[in-house]
CSV table of C-alpha atoms in Angstrom, one decimal:
chain,number,residue,atom,x,y,z
A,1,UNK,CA,-21.7,-15.0,-10.6
A,2,UNK,CA,-25.2,-16.1,-12.1
A,3,UNK,CA,-27.3,-12.9,-13.9
A,4,UNK,CA,-29.4,-13.4,-10.6
A,5,UNK,CA,-26.4,-13.6,-8.2
A,6,UNK,CA,-25.8,-10.4,-9.2
A,7,UNK,CA,-29.1,-8.8,-9.0
A,8,UNK,CA,-29.3,-10.2,-5.3
A,9,UNK,CA,-25.7,-9.0,-4.4
A,10,UNK,CA,-26.9,-5.6,-5.8
A,11,UNK,CA,-29.6,-5.2,-4.1
A,12,UNK,CA,-27.8,-6.7,-1.0
A,13,UNK,CA,-25.0,-3.8,-1.6
A,14,UNK,CA,-27.4,-0.9,-2.0
A,15,UNK,CA,-29.9,-2.0,1.4
A,16,UNK,CA,-26.5,-2.1,3.0
A,17,UNK,CA,-25.3,1.0,2.5
A,18,UNK,CA,-28.6,2.2,2.9
A,19,UNK,CA,-28.4,1.0,6.4
A,20,UNK,CA,-25.3,2.5,6.7
A,21,UNK,CA,-23.6,-0.6,6.1
A,22,UNK,CA,-21.4,0.3,2.9
A,23,UNK,CA,-18.0,-1.9,2.0
A,24,UNK,CA,-14.8,-0.3,4.0
A,25,UNK,CA,-11.5,-1.6,2.7
A,26,UNK,CA,-8.2,-0.6,4.1
A,27,UNK,CA,-5.3,0.6,2.4
A,28,UNK,CA,-1.9,-0.6,2.7
A,29,UNK,CA,1.7,0.6,2.6
A,30,UNK,CA,5.3,0.0,3.1
A,31,UNK,CA,7.4,1.5,6.5
A,32,UNK,CA,11.0,0.5,7.0
A,33,UNK,CA,12.7,1.2,10.1
A,34,UNK,CA,16.1,0.5,9.2
A,35,UNK,CA,19.0,1.8,7.1
A,36,UNK,CA,18.8,5.4,8.6
A,37,UNK,CA,15.0,5.8,7.4
A,38,UNK,CA,11.9,6.4,9.2
A,39,UNK,CA,8.4,6.1,8.5
A,40,UNK,CA,5.2,8.3,9.7
A,41,UNK,CA,1.7,8.1,9.0
A,42,UNK,CA,-0.3,10.9,7.8
A,43,UNK,CA,-3.9,10.6,7.9
A,44,UNK,CA,-6.8,12.9,7.2
A,45,UNK,CA,-10.1,12.3,8.7
A,46,UNK,CA,-11.7,13.0,4.9
A,47,UNK,CA,-15.6,12.3,6.6
A,48,UNK,CA,-15.4,15.8,7.8
A,49,UNK,CA,-14.7,17.1,4.5
A,50,UNK,CA,-17.9,15.5,2.8
A,51,UNK,CA,-20.6,15.9,6.2
A,52,UNK,CA,-19.0,18.8,7.6
A,53,UNK,CA,-21.9,19.1,9.6
A,54,UNK,CA,-21.3,16.2,11.7
A,55,UNK,CA,-19.0,16.9,14.2
A,56,UNK,CA,-18.0,13.6,15.6
A,57,UNK,CA,-14.7,12.1,15.5
A,58,UNK,CA,-13.9,8.8,13.2
A,59,UNK,CA,-11.9,5.8,14.6
A,60,UNK,CA,-8.5,4.7,12.5
A,61,UNK,CA,-7.9,1.1,12.7
A,62,UNK,CA,-4.1,0.2,12.5
A,63,UNK,CA,-2.6,-3.4,11.8
A,64,UNK,CA,0.9,-4.5,11.4
A,65,UNK,CA,2.6,-6.8,9.6
A,66,UNK,CA,6.1,-7.6,9.2
A,67,UNK,CA,7.9,-8.8,5.9
A,68,UNK,CA,7.2,-12.4,6.7
A,69,UNK,CA,3.9,-11.4,6.7
A,70,UNK,CA,3.4,-12.1,10.5
A,71,UNK,CA,0.6,-10.1,11.8
A,72,UNK,CA,1.7,-7.6,14.9
A,73,UNK,CA,-1.1,-6.6,16.1
A,74,UNK,CA,-3.6,-3.7,15.7
A,75,UNK,CA,-4.4,-0.7,17.4
A,76,UNK,CA,-6.9,2.6,17.1
A,77,UNK,CA,-6.8,6.1,17.0
A,78,UNK,CA,-9.7,8.7,17.4
A,79,UNK,CA,-9.1,11.8,14.8
A,80,UNK,CA,-11.9,14.7,15.5
A,81,UNK,CA,-13.6,16.5,12.6
A,82,UNK,CA,-11.5,18.1,10.3
A,83,UNK,CA,-8.0,16.8,12.4
A,84,UNK,CA,-5.0,14.5,10.8
A,85,UNK,CA,-3.1,11.7,12.6
A,86,UNK,CA,0.6,12.1,12.8
A,87,UNK,CA,2.1,8.4,13.9
A,88,UNK,CA,5.8,7.8,13.8
A,89,UNK,CA,5.9,3.8,13.1
A,90,UNK,CA,8.4,3.2,15.5
A,91,UNK,CA,5.3,4.6,18.3
A,92,UNK,CA,3.1,1.9,16.5
A,93,UNK,CA,5.8,-1.2,16.8
A,94,UNK,CA,6.6,-0.3,20.7
A,95,UNK,CA,2.9,0.1,21.3
A,96,UNK,CA,2.3,-3.2,19.7
A,97,UNK,CA,5.0,-4.9,21.6
A,98,UNK,CA,7.2,-5.2,18.2
A,99,UNK,CA,10.2,-2.9,18.8
A,100,UNK,CA,13.0,-3.5,16.5
A,101,UNK,CA,11.0,-4.8,13.7
A,102,UNK,CA,12.8,-3.2,10.4
A,103,UNK,CA,10.2,-3.5,8.1
A,104,UNK,CA,6.7,-4.4,7.1
A,105,UNK,CA,3.2,-3.2,5.9
A,106,UNK,CA,0.7,-1.2,8.0
A,107,UNK,CA,-2.8,-1.3,7.2
A,108,UNK,CA,-5.4,1.1,8.1
A,109,UNK,CA,-9.6,1.6,8.3
A,110,UNK,CA,-10.9,4.6,8.8
A,111,UNK,CA,-14.4,4.1,10.5
A,112,UNK,CA,-17.0,6.7,10.3
A,113,UNK,CA,-19.2,7.7,13.3
A,114,UNK,CA,-22.8,6.0,13.4
A,115,UNK,CA,-24.1,9.6,12.4
A,116,UNK,CA,-21.7,9.9,9.4
A,117,UNK,CA,-22.7,6.3,8.0
A,118,UNK,CA,-27.0,7.3,8.6
A,119,UNK,CA,-25.9,10.1,5.6
A,120,UNK,CA,-24.7,6.8,2.9
A,121,UNK,CA,-28.4,6.5,2.0
A,122,UNK,CA,-28.1,9.6,0.1
A,123,UNK,CA,-25.6,9.3,-1.8
A,124,UNK,CA,-26.3,8.2,-5.7
A,125,UNK,CA,-25.7,4.4,-6.6
A,126,UNK,CA,-25.6,3.2,-3.3
A,127,UNK,CA,-25.1,-0.7,-4.9
A,128,UNK,CA,-21.5,0.8,-6.1
A,129,UNK,CA,-20.8,2.7,-2.9
A,130,UNK,CA,-17.2,1.4,-1.6
A,131,UNK,CA,-15.3,2.9,0.8
A,132,UNK,CA,-11.3,3.0,1.0
A,133,UNK,CA,-8.9,4.6,3.4
A,134,UNK,CA,-6.1,6.0,1.4
A,135,UNK,CA,-3.2,8.1,3.2
A,136,UNK,CA,0.2,9.5,2.9
A,137,UNK,CA,3.6,8.0,4.7
A,138,UNK,CA,6.6,9.9,5.2
A,139,UNK,CA,9.9,8.9,4.7
A,140,UNK,CA,12.4,10.7,6.4
A,141,UNK,CA,16.1,10.5,7.7
A,142,UNK,CA,18.2,11.9,10.4
A,143,UNK,CA,18.8,14.6,8.4
A,144,UNK,CA,15.6,15.5,8.2
A,145,UNK,CA,15.3,14.9,4.9
A,146,UNK,CA,11.4,13.7,3.7
A,147,UNK,CA,9.6,11.8,1.0
A,148,UNK,CA,6.3,11.5,0.3
A,149,UNK,CA,4.5,8.2,-0.7
A,150,UNK,CA,0.7,8.2,-1.3
A,151,UNK,CA,-0.8,4.7,-0.5
A,152,UNK,CA,-2.0,2.9,-4.2
A,153,UNK,CA,-3.2,-0.3,-2.7
A,154,UNK,CA,-5.4,-2.1,-0.5
A,155,UNK,CA,-5.2,-4.7,1.9
A,156,UNK,CA,-6.6,-7.9,-0.1
A,157,UNK,CA,-9.4,-10.1,0.9
A,158,UNK,CA,-10.3,-7.6,4.1
A,159,UNK,CA,-13.2,-6.0,4.0
A,160,UNK,CA,-15.1,-3.6,7.2
A,161,UNK,CA,-18.6,-2.4,7.6
A,162,UNK,CA,-20.7,-4.7,5.1
A,163,UNK,CA,-23.0,-7.5,5.6
A,164,UNK,CA,-21.4,-10.8,5.9
A,165,UNK,CA,-22.8,-12.1,2.9
A,166,UNK,CA,-21.5,-8.6,0.5
A,167,UNK,CA,-18.3,-8.8,2.5
A,168,UNK,CA,-17.9,-12.5,1.0
A,169,UNK,CA,-18.6,-12.1,-2.3
A,170,UNK,CA,-16.0,-9.3,-2.6
A,171,UNK,CA,-13.3,-10.6,-0.4
A,172,UNK,CA,-13.3,-14.3,-1.8
A,173,UNK,CA,-11.1,-13.9,-4.7
A,174,UNK,CA,-8.5,-11.8,-5.1
A,175,UNK,CA,-6.7,-11.6,-8.6
A,176,UNK,CA,-3.2,-11.2,-9.9
A,177,UNK,CA,-2.4,-8.3,-11.7
A,178,UNK,CA,-0.6,-8.3,-15.4
A,179,UNK,CA,2.9,-7.9,-15.9
A,180,UNK,CA,4.4,-4.2,-15.2
A,181,UNK,CA,6.7,-2.1,-16.2
A,182,UNK,CA,7.1,1.2,-14.6
A,183,UNK,CA,6.6,4.5,-16.6
A,184,UNK,CA,9.5,6.3,-14.6
A,185,UNK,CA,13.1,6.2,-15.8
A,186,UNK,CA,16.0,6.2,-13.5
A,187,UNK,CA,19.4,8.0,-14.0
A,188,UNK,CA,22.2,5.1,-14.1
A,189,UNK,CA,24.3,8.1,-14.5
A,190,UNK,CA,25.7,8.3,-10.3
A,191,UNK,CA,23.8,5.8,-9.1
A,192,UNK,CA,25.3,3.6,-6.2
A,193,UNK,CA,22.3,1.8,-5.2
A,194,UNK,CA,19.4,0.4,-6.0
A,195,UNK,CA,16.9,-1.2,-4.0
A,196,UNK,CA,13.2,-2.6,-5.0
A,197,UNK,CA,10.8,-3.8,-2.1
A,198,UNK,CA,7.8,-6.1,-3.5
A,199,UNK,CA,5.1,-6.3,-1.2
A,200,UNK,CA,2.3,-9.5,-1.7
A,201,UNK,CA,-1.1,-7.8,0.3
A,202,UNK,CA,-3.1,-10.8,-0.7
A,203,UNK,CA,-3.9,-13.3,1.6
A,204,UNK,CA,-2.6,-16.3,-0.3
A,205,UNK,CA,1.4,-17.3,-1.2
A,206,UNK,CA,2.3,-15.9,-4.4
A,207,UNK,CA,5.2,-15.4,-6.8
A,208,UNK,CA,7.0,-13.0,-8.9
A,209,UNK,CA,10.2,-11.5,-11.0
A,210,UNK,CA,11.9,-8.5,-9.9
A,211,UNK,CA,12.9,-7.3,-12.9
A,212,UNK,CA,15.6,-4.0,-14.0
A,213,UNK,CA,15.4,-2.9,-17.6
A,214,UNK,CA,17.1,-0.7,-19.5
A,215,UNK,CA,14.5,2.5,-21.0
A,216,UNK,CA,14.5,1.8,-25.2
A,217,UNK,CA,16.7,-0.1,-27.7
A,218,UNK,CA,14.6,-3.3,-27.0
A,219,UNK,CA,14.2,-2.6,-23.5
A,220,UNK,CA,16.6,-5.5,-22.4
A,221,UNK,CA,16.8,-7.0,-18.7
A,222,UNK,CA,19.7,-5.7,-16.7
A,223,UNK,CA,18.9,-7.7,-13.6
A,224,UNK,CA,15.8,-9.8,-12.6
A,225,UNK,CA,15.0,-12.2,-9.8
A,226,UNK,CA,12.4,-14.2,-9.0
A,227,UNK,CA,11.0,-14.4,-5.6
A,228,UNK,CA,7.4,-16.3,-3.6
A,229,UNK,CA,6.1,-13.9,-1.4
A,230,UNK,CA,4.1,-15.3,1.7
A,231,UNK,CA,0.7,-13.8,2.4
A,232,UNK,CA,0.9,-9.9,3.3
A,233,UNK,CA,4.7,-10.5,3.0
A,234,UNK,CA,7.3,-8.4,1.2
A,235,UNK,CA,11.4,-8.9,0.0
A,236,UNK,CA,13.7,-6.2,-0.4
A,237,UNK,CA,15.8,-6.8,-3.4
A,238,UNK,CA,19.1,-5.2,-3.7
A,239,UNK,CA,20.9,-4.9,-6.8
A,240,UNK,CA,24.9,-5.5,-6.4
A,241,UNK,CA,26.6,-2.6,-7.0
A,242,UNK,CA,28.9,-3.8,-9.4
A,243,UNK,CA,26.2,-4.3,-11.6
A,244,UNK,CA,24.5,-1.1,-11.1
A,245,UNK,CA,28.0,0.4,-11.9
A,246,UNK,CA,28.0,-1.3,-15.1
A,247,UNK,CA,24.5,0.0,-16.6
A,248,UNK,CA,26.5,3.0,-17.8
A,249,UNK,CA,29.6,2.1,-18.8
A,250,UNK,CA,27.4,-0.7,-21.4
A,251,UNK,CA,25.6,2.3,-22.6
A,252,UNK,CA,22.2,2.3,-20.5
A,253,UNK,CA,21.7,5.8,-19.4
A,254,UNK,CA,18.5,5.0,-18.2
A,255,UNK,CA,16.9,2.4,-16.5
A,256,UNK,CA,13.0,1.5,-15.3
A,257,UNK,CA,12.2,-1.4,-12.6
A,258,UNK,CA,9.2,-4.3,-13.4
A,259,UNK,CA,7.4,-7.3,-11.5
A,260,UNK,CA,6.2,-10.0,-13.5
A,261,UNK,CA,3.4,-10.3,-12.9
A,262,UNK,CA,2.4,-7.7,-9.9
A,263,UNK,CA,0.9,-9.7,-6.7
A,264,UNK,CA,-1.9,-7.7,-6.9
A,265,UNK,CA,-4.0,-5.7,-9.4
A,266,UNK,CA,-2.2,-2.3,-8.4
A,267,UNK,CA,0.6,-3.8,-6.0
A,268,UNK,CA,3.6,-1.7,-7.6
A,269,UNK,CA,7.3,-1.7,-5.7
A,270,UNK,CA,8.9,0.7,-3.4
A,271,UNK,CA,11.7,1.8,-5.1
A,272,UNK,CA,15.1,3.1,-2.6
A,273,UNK,CA,18.0,4.3,-4.3
A,274,UNK,CA,21.2,6.5,-3.6
A,275,UNK,CA,23.3,8.9,-6.0
A,276,UNK,CA,27.3,9.2,-4.9
A,277,UNK,CA,27.5,8.9,-1.3
A,278,UNK,CA,24.1,11.3,-0.7
A,279,UNK,CA,21.0,10.4,1.2
A,280,UNK,CA,18.7,6.9,0.6
A,281,UNK,CA,15.2,8.0,-1.2
A,282,UNK,CA,12.4,5.9,-1.3
A,283,UNK,CA,9.9,6.5,-3.9
A,284,UNK,CA,7.0,4.4,-5.6
A,285,UNK,CA,8.4,2.5,-8.4
């Protein structure tokens, strides 16, 4: 972008924010309703934390996609001041007429009331304002084993609330991330199952290689699979059980997962693990 274009873009963002039209970007999260696991959305009305004097609800716009990236629809929920939303994904899917979809992604934009938007002009650096909607997903099984995971990446290419020219400028390109390896180590002892869920948050088809590396000793590749992802699509990769069992015998006490490259800037994978015959647990990679 030229210097003139940057100045124009900055001026448009500042003017839009002062008029309550700051850009809002939804966060996306993995959901699963299979293999004995369920998903529940946890979202707070964070607007009332910043402007507690405004006694108005916020509107959560919730949209879902299946594993192929096909849109399943959208619904809205009102969240009162200081309130929270707890929504079972299976209830969301039923309301959208998508019963039985085993996995996919959910994206949420929390729209503030007009009275809240009028406060945007008082914020410092209005040309830099960008509002995301982070939230938690609870993953749990029928034995009430719970895992809470925070959303970490946005639904790329989507923006609400901003003037059209600002939206076009900020969403016209979605970068690809760098090659990535997790700093979280997975203990190989008694590990019986390992799955990696990689998600393409971008609005275009993309490819990456899912890998499992040994931790230490040059970090050799123990498993890899290259996959192509449709826009908004995902793959859940299951490492063969016999390979998982072989790692410890080969002297690899710890492993880590990786993507080469990340499909978007912070599109890190999810990991499902099982030790012995215990419950299946789900975490960020």
